[in-house]
mmCIF file of C-alpha atoms in Angstrom:
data_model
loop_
_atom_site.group_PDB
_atom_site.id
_atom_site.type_symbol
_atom_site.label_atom_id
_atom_site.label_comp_id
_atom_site.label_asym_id
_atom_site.label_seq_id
_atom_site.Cartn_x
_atom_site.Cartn_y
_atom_site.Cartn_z
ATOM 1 C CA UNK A 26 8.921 11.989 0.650
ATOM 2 C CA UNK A 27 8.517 15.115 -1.276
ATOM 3 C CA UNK A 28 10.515 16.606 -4.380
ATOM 4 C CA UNK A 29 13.554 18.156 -3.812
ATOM 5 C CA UNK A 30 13.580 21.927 -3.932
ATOM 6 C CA UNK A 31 15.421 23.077 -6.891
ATOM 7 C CA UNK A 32 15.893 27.078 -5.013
ATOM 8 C CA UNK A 33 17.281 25.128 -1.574
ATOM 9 C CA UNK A 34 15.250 23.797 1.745
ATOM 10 C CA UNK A 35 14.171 27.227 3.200
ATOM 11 C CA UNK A 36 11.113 28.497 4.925
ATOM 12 C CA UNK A 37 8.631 31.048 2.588
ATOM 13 C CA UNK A 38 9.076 34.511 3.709
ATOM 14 C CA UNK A 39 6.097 37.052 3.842
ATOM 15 C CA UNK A 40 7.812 38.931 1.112
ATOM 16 C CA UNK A 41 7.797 35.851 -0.933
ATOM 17 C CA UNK A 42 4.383 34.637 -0.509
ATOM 18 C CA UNK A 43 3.290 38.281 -1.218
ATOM 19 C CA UNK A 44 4.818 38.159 -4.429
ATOM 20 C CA UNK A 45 3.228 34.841 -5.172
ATOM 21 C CA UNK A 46 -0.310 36.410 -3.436
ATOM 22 C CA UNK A 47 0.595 39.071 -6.592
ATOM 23 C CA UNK A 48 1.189 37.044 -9.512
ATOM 24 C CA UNK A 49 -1.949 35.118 -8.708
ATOM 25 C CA UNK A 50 -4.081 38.166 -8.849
ATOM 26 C CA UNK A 51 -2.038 39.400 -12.032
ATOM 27 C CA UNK A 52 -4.150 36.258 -13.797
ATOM 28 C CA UNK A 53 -7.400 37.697 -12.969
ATOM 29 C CA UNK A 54 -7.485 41.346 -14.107
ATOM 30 C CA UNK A 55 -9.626 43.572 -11.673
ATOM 31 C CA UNK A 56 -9.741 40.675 -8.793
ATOM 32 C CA UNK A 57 -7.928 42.390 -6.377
ATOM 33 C CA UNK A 58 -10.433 45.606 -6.292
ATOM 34 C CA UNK A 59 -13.564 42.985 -6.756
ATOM 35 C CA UNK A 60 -12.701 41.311 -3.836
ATOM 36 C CA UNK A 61 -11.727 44.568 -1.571
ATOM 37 C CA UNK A 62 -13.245 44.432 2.176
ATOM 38 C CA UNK A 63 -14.530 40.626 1.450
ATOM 39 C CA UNK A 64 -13.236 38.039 3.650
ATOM 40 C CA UNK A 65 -10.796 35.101 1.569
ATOM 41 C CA UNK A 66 -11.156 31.851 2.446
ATOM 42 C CA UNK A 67 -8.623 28.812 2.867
ATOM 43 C CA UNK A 68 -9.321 25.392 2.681
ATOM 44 C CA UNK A 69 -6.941 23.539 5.139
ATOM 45 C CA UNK A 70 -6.640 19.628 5.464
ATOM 46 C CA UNK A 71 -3.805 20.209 8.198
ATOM 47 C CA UNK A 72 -1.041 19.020 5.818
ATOM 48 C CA UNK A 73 1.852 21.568 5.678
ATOM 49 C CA UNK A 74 1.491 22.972 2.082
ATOM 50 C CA UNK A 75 -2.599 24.098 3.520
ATOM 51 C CA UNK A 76 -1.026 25.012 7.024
ATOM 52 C CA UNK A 77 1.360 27.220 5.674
ATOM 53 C CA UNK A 78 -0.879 28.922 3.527
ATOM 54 C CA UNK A 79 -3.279 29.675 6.353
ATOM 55 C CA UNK A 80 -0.673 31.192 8.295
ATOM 56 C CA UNK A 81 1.129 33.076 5.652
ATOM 57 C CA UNK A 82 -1.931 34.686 4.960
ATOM 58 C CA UNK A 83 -2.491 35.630 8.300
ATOM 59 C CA UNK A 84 1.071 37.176 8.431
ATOM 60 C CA UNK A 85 1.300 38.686 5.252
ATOM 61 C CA UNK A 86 -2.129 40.595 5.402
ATOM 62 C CA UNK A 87 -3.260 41.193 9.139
ATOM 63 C CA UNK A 88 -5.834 43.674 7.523
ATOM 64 C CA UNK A 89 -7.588 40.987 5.437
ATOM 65 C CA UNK A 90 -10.064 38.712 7.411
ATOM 66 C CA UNK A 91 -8.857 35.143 6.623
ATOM 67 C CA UNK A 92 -11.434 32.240 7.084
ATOM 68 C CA UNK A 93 -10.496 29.018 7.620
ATOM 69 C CA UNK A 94 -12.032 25.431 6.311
ATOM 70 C CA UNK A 95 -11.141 21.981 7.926
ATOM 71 C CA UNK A 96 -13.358 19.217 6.027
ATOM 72 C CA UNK A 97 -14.563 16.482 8.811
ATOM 73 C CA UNK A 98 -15.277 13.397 6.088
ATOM 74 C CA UNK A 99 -16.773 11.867 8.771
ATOM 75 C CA UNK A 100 -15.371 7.946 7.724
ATOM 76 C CA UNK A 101 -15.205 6.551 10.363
ATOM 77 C CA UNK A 102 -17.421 3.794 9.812
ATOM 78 C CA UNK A 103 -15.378 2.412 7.013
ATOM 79 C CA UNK A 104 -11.886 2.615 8.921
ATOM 80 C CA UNK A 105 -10.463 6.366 8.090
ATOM 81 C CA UNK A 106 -10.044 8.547 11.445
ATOM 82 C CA UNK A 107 -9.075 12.219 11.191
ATOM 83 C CA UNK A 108 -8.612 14.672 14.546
ATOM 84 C CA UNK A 109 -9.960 17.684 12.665
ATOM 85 C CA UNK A 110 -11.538 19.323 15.364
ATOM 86 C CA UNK A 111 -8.115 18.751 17.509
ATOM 87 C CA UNK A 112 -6.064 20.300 14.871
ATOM 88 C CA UNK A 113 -9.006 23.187 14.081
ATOM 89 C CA UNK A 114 -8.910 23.742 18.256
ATOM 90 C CA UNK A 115 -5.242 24.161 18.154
ATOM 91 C CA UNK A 116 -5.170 26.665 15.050
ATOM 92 C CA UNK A 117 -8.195 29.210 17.094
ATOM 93 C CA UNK A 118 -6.329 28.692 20.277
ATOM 94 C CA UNK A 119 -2.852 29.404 19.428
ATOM 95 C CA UNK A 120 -2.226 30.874 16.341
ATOM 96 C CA UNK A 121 -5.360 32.988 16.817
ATOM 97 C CA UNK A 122 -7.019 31.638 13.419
ATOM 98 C CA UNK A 123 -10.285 31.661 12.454
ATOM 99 C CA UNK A 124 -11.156 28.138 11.730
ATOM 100 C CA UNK A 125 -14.637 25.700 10.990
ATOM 101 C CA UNK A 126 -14.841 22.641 10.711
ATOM 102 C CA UNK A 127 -17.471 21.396 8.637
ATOM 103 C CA UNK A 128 -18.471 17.682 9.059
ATOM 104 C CA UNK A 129 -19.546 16.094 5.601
ATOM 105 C CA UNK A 130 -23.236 14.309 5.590
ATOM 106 C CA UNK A 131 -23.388 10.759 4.167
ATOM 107 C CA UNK A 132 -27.120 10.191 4.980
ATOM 108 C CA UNK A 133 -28.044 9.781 0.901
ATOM 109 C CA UNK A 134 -25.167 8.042 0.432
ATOM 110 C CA UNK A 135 -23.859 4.905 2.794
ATOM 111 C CA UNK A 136 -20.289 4.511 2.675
ATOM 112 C CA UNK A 137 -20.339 0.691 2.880
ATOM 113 C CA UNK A 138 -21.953 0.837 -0.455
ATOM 114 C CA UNK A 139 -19.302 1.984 -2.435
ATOM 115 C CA UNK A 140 -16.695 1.097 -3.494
ATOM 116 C CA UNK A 141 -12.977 2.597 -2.372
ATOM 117 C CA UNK A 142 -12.691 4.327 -5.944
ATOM 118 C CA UNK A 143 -16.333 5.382 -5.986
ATOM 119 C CA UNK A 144 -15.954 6.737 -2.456
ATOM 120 C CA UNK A 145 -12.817 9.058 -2.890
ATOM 121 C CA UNK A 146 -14.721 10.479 -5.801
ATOM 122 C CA UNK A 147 -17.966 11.010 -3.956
ATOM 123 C CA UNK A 148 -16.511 12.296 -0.904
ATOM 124 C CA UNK A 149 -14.253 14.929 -3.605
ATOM 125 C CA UNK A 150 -17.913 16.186 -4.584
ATOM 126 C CA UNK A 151 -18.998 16.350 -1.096
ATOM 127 C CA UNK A 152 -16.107 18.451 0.418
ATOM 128 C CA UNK A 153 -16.788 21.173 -2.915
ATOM 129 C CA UNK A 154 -19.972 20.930 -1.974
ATOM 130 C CA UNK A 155 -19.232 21.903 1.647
ATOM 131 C CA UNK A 156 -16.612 24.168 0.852
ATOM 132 C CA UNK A 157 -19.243 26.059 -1.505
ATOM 133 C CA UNK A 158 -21.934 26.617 1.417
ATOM 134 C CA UNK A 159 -19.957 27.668 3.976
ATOM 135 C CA UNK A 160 -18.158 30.117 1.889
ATOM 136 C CA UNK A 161 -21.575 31.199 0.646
ATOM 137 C CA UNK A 162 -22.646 31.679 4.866
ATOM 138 C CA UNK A 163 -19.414 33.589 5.134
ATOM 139 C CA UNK A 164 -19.749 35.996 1.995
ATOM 140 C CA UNK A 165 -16.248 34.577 0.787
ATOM 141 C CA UNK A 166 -15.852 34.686 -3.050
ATOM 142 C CA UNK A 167 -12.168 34.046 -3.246
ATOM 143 C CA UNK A 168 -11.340 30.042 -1.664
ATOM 144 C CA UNK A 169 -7.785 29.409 -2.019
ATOM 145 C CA UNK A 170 -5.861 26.184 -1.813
ATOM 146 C CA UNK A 171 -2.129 24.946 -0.990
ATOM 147 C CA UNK A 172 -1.770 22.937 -4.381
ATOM 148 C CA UNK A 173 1.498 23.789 -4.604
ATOM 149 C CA UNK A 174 5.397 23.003 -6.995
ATOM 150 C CA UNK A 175 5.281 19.515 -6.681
ATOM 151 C CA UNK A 176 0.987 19.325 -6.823
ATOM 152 C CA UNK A 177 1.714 20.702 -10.466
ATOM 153 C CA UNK A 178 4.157 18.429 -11.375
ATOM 154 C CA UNK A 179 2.533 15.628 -10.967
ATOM 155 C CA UNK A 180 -0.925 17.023 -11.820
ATOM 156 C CA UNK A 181 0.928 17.109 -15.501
ATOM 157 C CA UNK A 182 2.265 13.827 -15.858
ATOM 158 C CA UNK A 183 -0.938 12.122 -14.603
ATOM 159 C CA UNK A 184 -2.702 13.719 -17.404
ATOM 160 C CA UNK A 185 0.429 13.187 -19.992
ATOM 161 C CA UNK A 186 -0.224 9.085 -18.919
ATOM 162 C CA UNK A 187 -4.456 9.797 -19.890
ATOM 163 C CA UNK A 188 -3.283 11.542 -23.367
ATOM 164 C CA UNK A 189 -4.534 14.952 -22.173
ATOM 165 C CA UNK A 190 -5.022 17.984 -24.097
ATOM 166 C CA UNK A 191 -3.122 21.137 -24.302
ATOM 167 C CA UNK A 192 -5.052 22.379 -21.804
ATOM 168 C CA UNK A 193 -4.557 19.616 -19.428
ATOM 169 C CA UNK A 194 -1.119 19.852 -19.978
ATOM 170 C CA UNK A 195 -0.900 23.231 -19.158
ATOM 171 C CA UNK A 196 -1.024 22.247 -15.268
ATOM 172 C CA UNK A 197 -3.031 23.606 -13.032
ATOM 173 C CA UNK A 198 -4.415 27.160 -12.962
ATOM 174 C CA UNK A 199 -3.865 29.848 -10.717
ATOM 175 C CA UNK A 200 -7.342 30.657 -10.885
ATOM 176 C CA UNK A 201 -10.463 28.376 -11.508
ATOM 177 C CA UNK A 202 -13.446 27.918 -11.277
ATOM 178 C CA UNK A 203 -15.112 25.607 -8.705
ATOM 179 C CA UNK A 204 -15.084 21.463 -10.160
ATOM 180 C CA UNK A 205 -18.911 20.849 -9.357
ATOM 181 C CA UNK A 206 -22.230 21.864 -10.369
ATOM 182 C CA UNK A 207 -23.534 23.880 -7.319
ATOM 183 C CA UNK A 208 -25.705 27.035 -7.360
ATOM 184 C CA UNK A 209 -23.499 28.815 -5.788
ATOM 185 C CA UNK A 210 -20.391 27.731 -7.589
ATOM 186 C CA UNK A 211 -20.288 30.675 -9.820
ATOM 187 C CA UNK A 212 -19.675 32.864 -6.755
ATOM 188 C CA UNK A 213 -16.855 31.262 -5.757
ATOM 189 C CA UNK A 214 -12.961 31.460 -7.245
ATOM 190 C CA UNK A 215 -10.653 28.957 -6.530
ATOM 191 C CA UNK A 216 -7.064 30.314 -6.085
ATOM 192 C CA UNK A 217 -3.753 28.641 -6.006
ATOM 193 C CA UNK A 218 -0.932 31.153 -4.943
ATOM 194 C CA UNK A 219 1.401 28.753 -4.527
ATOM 195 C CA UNK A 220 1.660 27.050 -7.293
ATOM 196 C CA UNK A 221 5.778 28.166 -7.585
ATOM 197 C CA UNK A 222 6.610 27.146 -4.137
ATOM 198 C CA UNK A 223 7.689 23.490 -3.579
ATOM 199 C CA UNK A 224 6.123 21.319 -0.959
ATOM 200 C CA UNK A 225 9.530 20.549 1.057
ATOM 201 C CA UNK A 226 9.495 24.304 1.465
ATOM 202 C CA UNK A 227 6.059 24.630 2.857
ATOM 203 C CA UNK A 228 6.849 22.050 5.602
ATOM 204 C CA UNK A 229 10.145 24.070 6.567
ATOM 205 C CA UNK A 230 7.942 26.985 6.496
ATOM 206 C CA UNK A 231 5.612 25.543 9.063
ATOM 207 C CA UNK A 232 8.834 24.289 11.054
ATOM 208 C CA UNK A 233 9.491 27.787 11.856
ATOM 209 C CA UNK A 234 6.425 29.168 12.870
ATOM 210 C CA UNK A 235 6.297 25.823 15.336
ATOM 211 C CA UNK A 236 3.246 24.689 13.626
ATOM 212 C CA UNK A 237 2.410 21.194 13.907
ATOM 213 C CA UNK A 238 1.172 19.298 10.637
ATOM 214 C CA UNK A 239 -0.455 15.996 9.432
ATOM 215 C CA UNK A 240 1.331 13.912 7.195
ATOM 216 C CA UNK A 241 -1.404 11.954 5.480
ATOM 217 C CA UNK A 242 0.260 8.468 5.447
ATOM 218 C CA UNK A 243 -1.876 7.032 2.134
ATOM 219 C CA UNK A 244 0.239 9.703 -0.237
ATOM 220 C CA UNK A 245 3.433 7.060 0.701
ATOM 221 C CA UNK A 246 0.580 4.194 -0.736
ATOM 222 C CA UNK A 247 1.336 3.616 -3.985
ATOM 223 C CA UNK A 248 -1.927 1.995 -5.247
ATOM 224 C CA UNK A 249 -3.333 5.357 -6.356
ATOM 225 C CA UNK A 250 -1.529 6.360 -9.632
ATOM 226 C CA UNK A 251 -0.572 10.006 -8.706
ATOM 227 C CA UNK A 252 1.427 8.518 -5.772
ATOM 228 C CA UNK A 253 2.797 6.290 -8.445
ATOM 229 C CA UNK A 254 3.764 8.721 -10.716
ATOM 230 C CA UNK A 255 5.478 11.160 -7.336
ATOM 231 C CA UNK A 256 7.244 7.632 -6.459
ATOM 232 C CA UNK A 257 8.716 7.671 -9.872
ATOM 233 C CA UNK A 258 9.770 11.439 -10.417
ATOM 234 C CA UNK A 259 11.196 10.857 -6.887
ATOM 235 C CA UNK A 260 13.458 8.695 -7.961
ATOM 236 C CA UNK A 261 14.382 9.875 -11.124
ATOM 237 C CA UNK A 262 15.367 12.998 -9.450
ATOM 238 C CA UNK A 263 17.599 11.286 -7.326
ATOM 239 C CA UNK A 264 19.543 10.389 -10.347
ATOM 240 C CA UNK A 265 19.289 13.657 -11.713
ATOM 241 C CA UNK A 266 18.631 16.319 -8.612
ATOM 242 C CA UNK A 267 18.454 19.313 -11.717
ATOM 243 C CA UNK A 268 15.836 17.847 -14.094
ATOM 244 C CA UNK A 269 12.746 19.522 -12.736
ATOM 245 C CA UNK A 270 14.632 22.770 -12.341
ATOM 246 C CA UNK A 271 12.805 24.155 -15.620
ATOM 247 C CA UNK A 272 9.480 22.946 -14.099
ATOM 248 C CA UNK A 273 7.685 26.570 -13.040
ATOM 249 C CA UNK A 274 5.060 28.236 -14.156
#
């Protein structure tokens, strides 16, 4: 279950994500000429706000060289299965994407040792961590994400229940830095160019380019407080389908 889109259930068009793709780059001064003839990265988990990045990107700049990311976490042992490579197979094969997948390396860490809170965290710093290298390999200085409408939302009220700061408040940031201390994080500039766009949309938007997507079933689980809070604003909006209309940035 996902927030219902204030601007109506319809696909993103390529003239709309461009105009995201600009106001993104209108937050960084200069980006678009710093980054010229570099390849841009996307990190893709196979859910349908990542997915439909990915392939917006491809289809709203076929001269840009888009590279792909699909984090392995390589869990297994402790009861969490992913078919990354399936998914990453079926995005090279027939929608002609460039796409790695980069398996995550618990040897200095054994996963039975920590706990579930203790894990999410460490495998968080991991998948930077991974991200960072291969976009490093690649010569990629711009990694973009599909945090997207409803991402935001929530991101706020979390931190409005912790007594953030202004900034926190503020939601999340078009453009930011990478979270961990790597030394090649200061190469690296996370972007979120759909940060306007709600997350219904992005799964219509993969609907019609007959993409298939990954629902990741723990977001319904509402033992983690963010899924709390989405549960909540869910159903608060059923009550009142207008009162997140004001909510863009």
């Amino acid at each position: 279950r996902f927030l219902t889109p204030i601007s109506g259930n319809h696909a993103v068009s390529l003239e709309e994500f461009r105009q995201c793709w600009k106001t993104m780059l209108s937050h960084g001064p200069g980006l678009e000429e710093m980054y010229a003839g570099k390849p841009v990265g996307v990190s893709v988990s196979g859910g349908p706000d990542s997915t439909a990045l990915l392939l917006l990107m491809k289809r709203a700049f076929p001269d840009l060289s888009i590279k792909g990311y699909m984090v392995d976490h390589a869990m297994q042992s402790v009861g969490v299965t992913e078919e990354t490579g399936k998914y990453a197979n079926i995005l090279r094969k027939d929608f002609e994407v460039d796409c790695r997948v980069l398996r995550l390396d618990w040897s200095d860490c054994p996963l039975d040792k920590l706990t579930v809170g203790k894990r999410m965290l460490k495998a968080r710093e991991k998948r930077y961590q991974s991200l960072v290298d291969a976009c490093t390999e690649d010569n990629v200085s711009l990694l973009l994400f599909g945090h997207n409408l409803d991402d935001d939302i929530v991101t706020m009220m979390y931190r409005m229940s912790k007594f953030s700061g202004i900034d926190g408040l503020s939601g999340m940031k078009p453009l930011a830095s990478v979270p961990i201390l790597h030394p090649n994080a200061a190469n690296i500039l996370i972007g979120r160019p759909l940060l306007n766009i709600e997350k219904e949309r992005l799964l219509e938007t993969c609907k019609s380019m007959r993409v298939p997507v990954n629902l990741d079933e723990s977001n319904a689980c509402t033992d983690y407080s963010r899924n709390k809070i989405l549960d909540a604003m869910i159903k608060l909006q059923e009550r009142d389908p207008e009162m997140f209309s004001t909510a863009r940035f």
